[in-house]
Coordinates of C-alpha atoms in Angstrom, one line a residue:
M248 CA 64.6 158.3 124.9
H249 CA 61.3 158.1 123.2
E250 CA 59.1 155.5 124.8
G251 CA 58.3 154.1 121.3
H252 CA 61.9 153.1 120.7
G253 CA 62.8 149.5 121.0
F254 CA 64.8 148.0 123.9
S255 CA 68.2 147.7 122.1
T256 CA 67.9 151.3 120.8
R257 CA 67.3 152.6 124.3
A258 CA 70.0 150.4 125.8
I259 CA 72.5 152.0 123.4
H260 CA 71.3 155.6 123.5
A261 CA 69.5 156.3 126.8
G262 CA 71.7 158.6 128.9
Q263 CA 74.5 158.4 126.3
E264 CA 74.4 161.5 124.2
P265 CA 77.6 162.2 122.3
D266 CA 80.0 164.3 124.3
P267 CA 79.1 168.0 123.6
L268 CA 82.8 169.1 123.7
T269 CA 84.4 166.5 121.4
G270 CA 81.6 164.7 119.8
A271 CA 82.8 161.4 121.2
V272 CA 79.9 158.8 120.7
V273 CA 80.7 157.1 124.0
P274 CA 80.3 159.2 127.2
P275 CA 83.7 159.7 128.8
I276 CA 85.0 158.3 132.0
Y277 CA 84.9 161.2 134.5
Q278 CA 87.7 159.8 136.8
V279 CA 87.4 162.7 139.1
S280 CA 86.6 163.3 142.8
T281 CA 85.7 167.0 142.9
Y282 CA 84.6 169.8 140.5
K283 CA 85.4 173.5 140.1
Q284 CA 82.6 175.7 141.2
D285 CA 81.8 179.0 139.6
G286 CA 81.6 180.9 142.8
V287 CA 80.3 179.6 146.1
G288 CA 77.3 177.3 145.3
G289 CA 77.8 177.8 141.5
L290 CA 77.8 174.2 140.4
R291 CA 78.4 173.2 136.7
G292 CA 75.8 170.6 135.9
G293 CA 75.0 170.1 139.5
Y294 CA 78.2 168.3 140.4
D295 CA 80.4 169.1 143.4
Y296 CA 81.8 165.8 144.7
S297 CA 81.7 162.3 143.0
R298 CA 80.2 160.5 146.0
S299 CA 77.2 162.8 145.5
G300 CA 77.1 162.6 141.7
N301 CA 79.4 161.7 138.8
P302 CA 78.5 162.2 135.1
T303 CA 79.6 158.7 134.1
R304 CA 77.5 157.2 136.9
A305 CA 74.6 159.4 136.0
A306 CA 74.7 158.2 132.4
L307 CA 74.4 154.6 133.7
E308 CA 71.6 155.5 136.1
T309 CA 69.6 157.3 133.4
C310 CA 69.9 154.2 131.1
L311 CA 68.8 151.7 133.8
A312 CA 65.8 153.9 134.7
D313 CA 64.8 154.0 131.1
L314 CA 65.2 150.2 130.6
E315 CA 63.2 149.3 133.7
G316 CA 60.6 152.0 133.1
G317 CA 61.4 153.8 136.4
T318 CA 61.5 157.4 137.5
G319 CA 64.8 157.1 139.3
S320 CA 67.8 154.9 139.4
F321 CA 70.8 154.6 141.7
A322 CA 74.1 152.7 141.0
F323 CA 76.2 151.1 143.7
A324 CA 79.5 149.4 144.3
S325 CA 77.8 146.0 144.5
G326 CA 74.3 144.4 144.6
L327 CA 74.5 143.9 148.3
A328 CA 75.4 147.6 148.8
A329 CA 72.2 148.4 146.8
E330 CA 70.1 146.0 149.0
D331 CA 71.5 147.4 152.2
T332 CA 70.9 151.0 151.2
L333 CA 67.3 150.3 150.1
L334 CA 66.5 148.5 153.4
R335 CA 67.9 151.3 155.5
A336 CA 66.3 154.0 153.4
L337 CA 62.7 152.6 153.3
L338 CA 62.4 150.7 156.6
E339 CA 62.7 151.4 160.3
P340 CA 64.0 149.2 163.2
G341 CA 61.2 146.8 164.2
D342 CA 59.8 146.6 160.7
R343 CA 59.2 143.1 159.2
V344 CA 60.1 141.8 155.7
V345 CA 58.8 138.8 153.9
I346 CA 61.7 137.1 152.0
P347 CA 61.8 134.0 149.8
D348 CA 62.7 130.8 151.6
D349 CA 65.2 130.1 148.8
A350 CA 66.7 133.6 148.5
Y351 CA 70.3 134.2 147.4
G352 CA 72.7 133.3 150.2
G353 CA 74.2 136.8 150.4
T354 CA 70.7 138.4 150.7
F355 CA 69.8 135.9 153.5
R356 CA 73.1 136.7 155.3
L357 CA 72.3 140.5 155.0
F358 CA 69.0 140.0 156.7
D359 CA 70.1 137.4 159.2
K360 CA 73.4 138.7 160.3
V361 CA 73.4 142.5 159.5
T362 CA 70.1 144.2 159.4
S363 CA 68.7 142.0 162.1
R364 CA 71.2 143.6 164.5
W365 CA 69.8 147.0 163.4
G366 CA 66.3 145.8 164.4
L367 CA 64.9 144.6 161.1
R368 CA 62.9 141.3 161.3
Y369 CA 62.4 138.9 158.5
A370 CA 60.2 135.9 157.7
P371 CA 61.2 133.4 155.0
V372 CA 58.2 131.9 153.1
P373 CA 57.7 130.2 149.8
I374 CA 57.5 133.2 147.5
T375 CA 55.2 131.2 145.2
D376 CA 52.7 130.6 148.0
L377 CA 50.5 133.7 147.9
G378 CA 48.5 132.6 150.9
A379 CA 51.7 132.3 153.0
V380 CA 52.8 135.7 151.9
A381 CA 49.4 137.2 152.5
E382 CA 49.4 135.8 156.1
R383 CA 52.7 137.5 156.8
V384 CA 51.6 140.8 155.3
R385 CA 48.4 140.8 157.3
E386 CA 50.5 140.3 160.4
G387 CA 52.1 143.6 159.6
A388 CA 55.1 143.0 157.3
R389 CA 56.2 146.3 155.8
M390 CA 57.9 144.9 152.7
V391 CA 57.7 141.9 150.5
W392 CA 61.1 141.0 149.0
A393 CA 60.8 138.8 145.9
E394 CA 63.4 137.1 143.7
T395 CA 62.0 135.8 140.5
P396 CA 63.3 133.5 139.3
T397 CA 64.8 132.7 142.7
N398 CA 68.5 131.8 143.2
P399 CA 69.2 128.9 143.0
L400 CA 66.0 126.9 142.8
L401 CA 64.5 129.0 140.0
N402 CA 61.0 129.4 141.5
L403 CA 58.7 131.9 140.0
A404 CA 56.9 134.6 141.9
D405 CA 53.8 136.2 140.3
I406 CA 54.8 139.8 140.4
A407 CA 51.4 141.3 139.7
E408 CA 49.7 139.2 142.3
L409 CA 52.3 140.0 144.9
A410 CA 52.0 143.7 144.1
G411 CA 48.3 143.7 144.6
L412 CA 48.6 141.7 147.8
A413 CA 51.3 143.9 149.3
H414 CA 49.6 147.2 148.4
E415 CA 46.3 146.1 149.7
H416 CA 47.9 146.0 153.2
G417 CA 50.1 149.0 152.8
A418 CA 53.4 147.1 152.2
L419 CA 56.0 147.7 149.5
L420 CA 57.1 145.1 146.9
V421 CA 60.7 144.9 146.0
V422 CA 61.8 142.6 143.2
D423 CA 65.4 141.3 142.7
N424 CA 65.5 141.3 138.9
T425 CA 69.1 140.0 138.6
F426 CA 68.3 136.7 137.0
A427 CA 65.9 138.1 134.3
G428 CA 67.1 141.6 133.8
P429 CA 65.0 144.3 132.2
Y430 CA 65.1 142.7 128.7
L431 CA 63.3 139.6 130.0
Q432 CA 61.1 141.1 132.7
R433 CA 60.0 144.6 133.9
P434 CA 58.7 144.3 137.5
L435 CA 57.8 148.0 137.8
A436 CA 55.3 147.7 135.0
L437 CA 53.7 144.8 136.8
G438 CA 53.2 146.8 140.0
A439 CA 56.5 146.5 142.0
D440 CA 57.6 149.5 143.9
A441 CA 61.4 149.0 143.4
V442 CA 63.8 146.8 141.5
V443 CA 67.2 145.8 142.7
H444 CA 70.0 144.3 140.6
S445 CA 73.4 142.9 140.9
T446 CA 74.7 144.6 137.8
T447 CA 77.7 142.4 138.1
K448 CA 75.6 139.7 136.4
Y449 CA 73.7 140.0 133.1
L450 CA 73.8 143.8 132.9
G451 CA 77.6 144.0 133.0
G452 CA 77.7 140.6 131.3
H453 CA 81.5 140.0 131.0
S454 CA 82.6 139.0 134.5
D455 CA 84.9 142.1 134.7
V456 CA 83.0 144.5 137.0
V457 CA 81.1 144.4 140.3
G458 CA 78.1 146.6 140.8
G459 CA 74.5 147.0 141.9
A460 CA 71.5 149.2 141.2
I461 CA 68.1 150.2 142.5
V462 CA 65.4 151.5 140.2
V463 CA 62.1 152.9 141.6
G464 CA 58.8 153.8 140.0
D465 CA 57.9 156.6 142.4
D466 CA 59.7 159.9 143.2
A467 CA 58.6 159.5 146.8
L468 CA 60.9 156.5 147.1
A469 CA 63.6 158.0 145.1
E470 CA 64.1 160.8 147.5
P471 CA 65.1 158.7 150.6
I472 CA 67.1 156.3 148.5
G473 CA 69.1 159.1 146.9
F474 CA 69.7 160.6 150.4
H475 CA 71.0 157.3 151.7
Q476 CA 73.1 156.6 148.7
N477 CA 74.9 159.8 149.3
S478 CA 75.0 159.5 153.1
M479 CA 76.2 155.8 153.1
G480 CA 78.5 156.3 150.1
A481 CA 78.7 152.8 148.6
V482 CA 78.5 154.2 145.1
A483 CA 79.6 152.8 141.8
G484 CA 82.9 154.3 140.6
P485 CA 83.2 156.0 137.2
F486 CA 85.1 153.2 135.5
D487 CA 82.8 150.5 137.0
S488 CA 79.8 152.5 135.7
W489 CA 81.4 152.8 132.3
L490 CA 82.1 149.1 132.1
T491 CA 78.6 148.3 133.2
Q492 CA 77.1 150.6 130.6
R493 CA 79.2 149.1 127.9
G494 CA 77.8 145.7 128.8
V495 CA 74.2 147.0 128.8
K496 CA 74.5 148.0 125.2
T497 CA 74.5 144.3 124.1
L498 CA 72.1 143.0 126.7
A499 CA 69.3 142.0 124.4
A500 CA 71.6 140.2 121.9
R501 CA 73.3 138.4 124.7
M502 CA 70.1 137.4 126.6
D503 CA 68.6 135.9 123.5
R504 CA 71.7 133.7 123.0
H505 CA 71.8 132.8 126.8
C506 CA 68.2 131.7 126.5
D507 CA 68.8 129.7 123.3
N508 CA 71.6 127.8 125.0
A509 CA 69.9 127.4 128.3
E510 CA 66.8 125.8 126.6
A511 CA 69.1 123.3 124.8
V512 CA 70.9 122.5 128.1
A513 CA 67.7 122.0 130.0
E514 CA 66.3 119.7 127.4
F515 CA 69.5 117.7 127.4
L516 CA 69.6 117.4 131.2
A517 CA 65.9 116.4 131.3
G518 CA 66.7 113.3 129.3
H519 CA 69.9 112.3 131.2
D520 CA 69.9 109.3 133.6
A521 CA 72.2 111.1 136.1
V522 CA 69.7 113.9 136.5
A523 CA 66.9 113.5 139.0
E524 CA 65.2 116.8 138.4
V525 CA 65.8 119.9 136.2
L526 CA 64.8 123.3 137.5
Y527 CA 64.2 125.6 134.5
P528 CA 61.1 127.7 133.9
G529 CA 61.2 127.0 130.2
L530 CA 60.3 123.4 130.7
S531 CA 56.5 122.7 130.6
T532 CA 57.0 120.5 133.7
H533 CA 58.2 123.5 135.8
P534 CA 55.5 124.6 138.3
G535 CA 56.2 128.2 137.4
H536 CA 56.1 127.8 133.6
E537 CA 52.8 129.5 133.2
V538 CA 53.7 132.4 135.4
A539 CA 57.0 132.8 133.6
G540 CA 55.2 132.8 130.3
K541 CA 52.9 135.6 131.6
Q542 CA 55.6 138.0 132.9
M543 CA 58.8 137.1 131.1
R544 CA 59.8 137.6 127.5
R545 CA 61.9 134.4 127.6
Y546 CA 63.0 132.0 130.3
G547 CA 66.5 133.1 131.1
G548 CA 70.0 131.7 131.1
M549 CA 70.1 130.0 134.5
V550 CA 69.5 126.2 134.9
S551 CA 69.7 124.2 138.1
F552 CA 69.4 120.4 138.4
R553 CA 69.7 117.7 141.1
H554 CA 72.1 114.9 140.6
S555 CA 70.6 111.5 141.0
G556 CA 73.8 110.2 142.6
G557 CA 73.6 112.6 145.6
E558 CA 75.9 115.2 147.0
Q559 CA 79.3 113.7 146.2
A560 CA 78.4 112.9 142.7
A561 CA 77.2 116.5 142.2
V562 CA 80.5 117.8 143.5
E563 CA 82.5 115.4 141.2
A564 CA 80.4 116.5 138.2
C565 CA 81.2 120.2 139.0
N566 CA 84.9 119.3 139.1
R567 CA 84.9 117.4 135.8
T568 CA 83.6 120.1 133.5
E569 CA 86.1 121.8 131.1
L570 CA 84.1 124.5 129.3
F571 CA 81.8 125.2 132.2
T572 CA 84.2 127.0 134.6
L573 CA 83.8 126.1 138.3
G574 CA 83.1 129.4 139.9
E575 CA 80.7 131.6 141.7
S576 CA 78.7 134.5 140.2
L577 CA 76.7 134.2 136.9
G578 CA 75.5 136.1 133.9
G579 CA 78.8 136.4 132.0
V580 CA 79.4 135.4 128.4
E581 CA 81.2 132.3 129.7
S582 CA 79.4 129.3 131.2
L583 CA 79.8 128.6 134.9
I584 CA 79.0 125.7 137.1
E585 CA 78.8 125.6 140.9
H586 CA 77.6 123.6 143.9
P587 CA 75.4 126.1 145.7
G588 CA 75.4 124.2 149.0
R589 CA 79.2 124.5 149.3
M590 CA 79.7 127.7 147.4
T591 CA 77.2 130.6 146.9
H592 CA 74.7 129.4 149.5
A593 CA 77.0 128.1 152.2
S594 CA 75.9 131.0 154.4
A595 CA 72.4 129.5 154.4
A596 CA 73.6 126.0 155.7
G597 CA 71.6 124.9 158.7
S598 CA 68.9 127.5 158.2
A599 CA 65.4 127.5 156.7
L600 CA 67.0 128.5 153.4
E601 CA 69.5 125.6 153.2
V602 CA 69.6 124.3 149.6
P603 CA 69.6 120.6 148.5
A604 CA 73.0 119.0 148.8
D605 CA 72.7 117.3 145.4
L606 CA 72.0 120.6 143.6
I607 CA 74.1 122.0 140.7
R608 CA 73.6 125.5 139.3
L609 CA 74.6 126.4 135.8
S610 CA 75.0 129.9 134.4
V611 CA 74.7 129.0 130.7
G612 CA 76.9 131.3 128.6
I613 CA 76.9 132.1 124.9
E614 CA 79.4 129.6 123.6
D615 CA 78.5 127.2 120.8
P616 CA 75.7 125.0 122.3
D617 CA 77.0 121.7 120.9
D618 CA 80.3 122.3 122.8
L619 CA 78.4 123.0 126.1
L620 CA 76.3 119.8 125.7
A621 CA 79.4 117.7 125.0
D622 CA 81.0 119.1 128.1
L623 CA 78.0 118.3 130.3
R624 CA 77.8 114.8 128.7
Q625 CA 81.3 113.9 129.7
A626 CA 81.0 115.5 133.1
L627 CA 77.9 113.5 133.9
G628 CA 79.4 110.3 132.5
G629 CA 77.7 109.6 129.3

């Protein structure tokens, strides 16, 4: 797509030319494992086996690279498959990684229980504390792994500052952009070396597909990641790729509605007696508000808050909602509520990444906002 085209135009058209055979305006689902070769080594379009490449997956990868401003993109069976592949492609046993001290529980589990056995070492630090990150990088960390906003405490990392710090000492900066997505935030343009996504979330957007992606801004990184994607094989299937791309087409429209609703929910919670603290970058009281305003288009659809009644009251509030569905994951059109300490972040219990027991996380959907506020009002008791 032409760089001058707007986001929604590129989301709908990048990598999605009408089918040359039939004129179909939606790229077809190539539900196929292998391809006829025109003589030994004579590949049509470069395809020989769908683990190595599939036209439907390629269409999604082209679109994601365009939206993130990258030179290469790789689609996977899940966000964690993308993370695992990136780490093994770019790092060696013995390397050290700086991670947020409030990272997603699945990411922490990957570092703590999986890649550590392979020889990778990690150091959790407050990702908002540039001094703490710099100290670890000066000690020889090979990579800085940032979530921004973080999951579930919604802390903000200054991407440009982290990039400068990491590059000064020869380290890479990887940004998990799942919470913001390319419509709200483009880490590569701010200096990041690679972006990872759980495409299950806002990119897919409808809670009907699981997937992941890596986007890089340098061909030198694309080569080893592409090799490992093919060698490790946890690729996105054609139907999953098609579903994800269908979701991407409406990303901008959905994100604006998610943000509208989340802002209304955050303001409501900030004035409620049962709420001790609201964690939302759109509030002027949030410590990352200024950073968010600098690097994000809007403040996102995720809201976390701490219940003034403690852990049991938080659990009971989660159980009482009607429109907010009690469930893990996020980023779908429907609103979700969860208790991170007992659900998505249970794997971090007892560690440096343990989350507050009174914390509730909301994925604010695109329903009518008055209905969402009424549901929270009754769940919180007034």
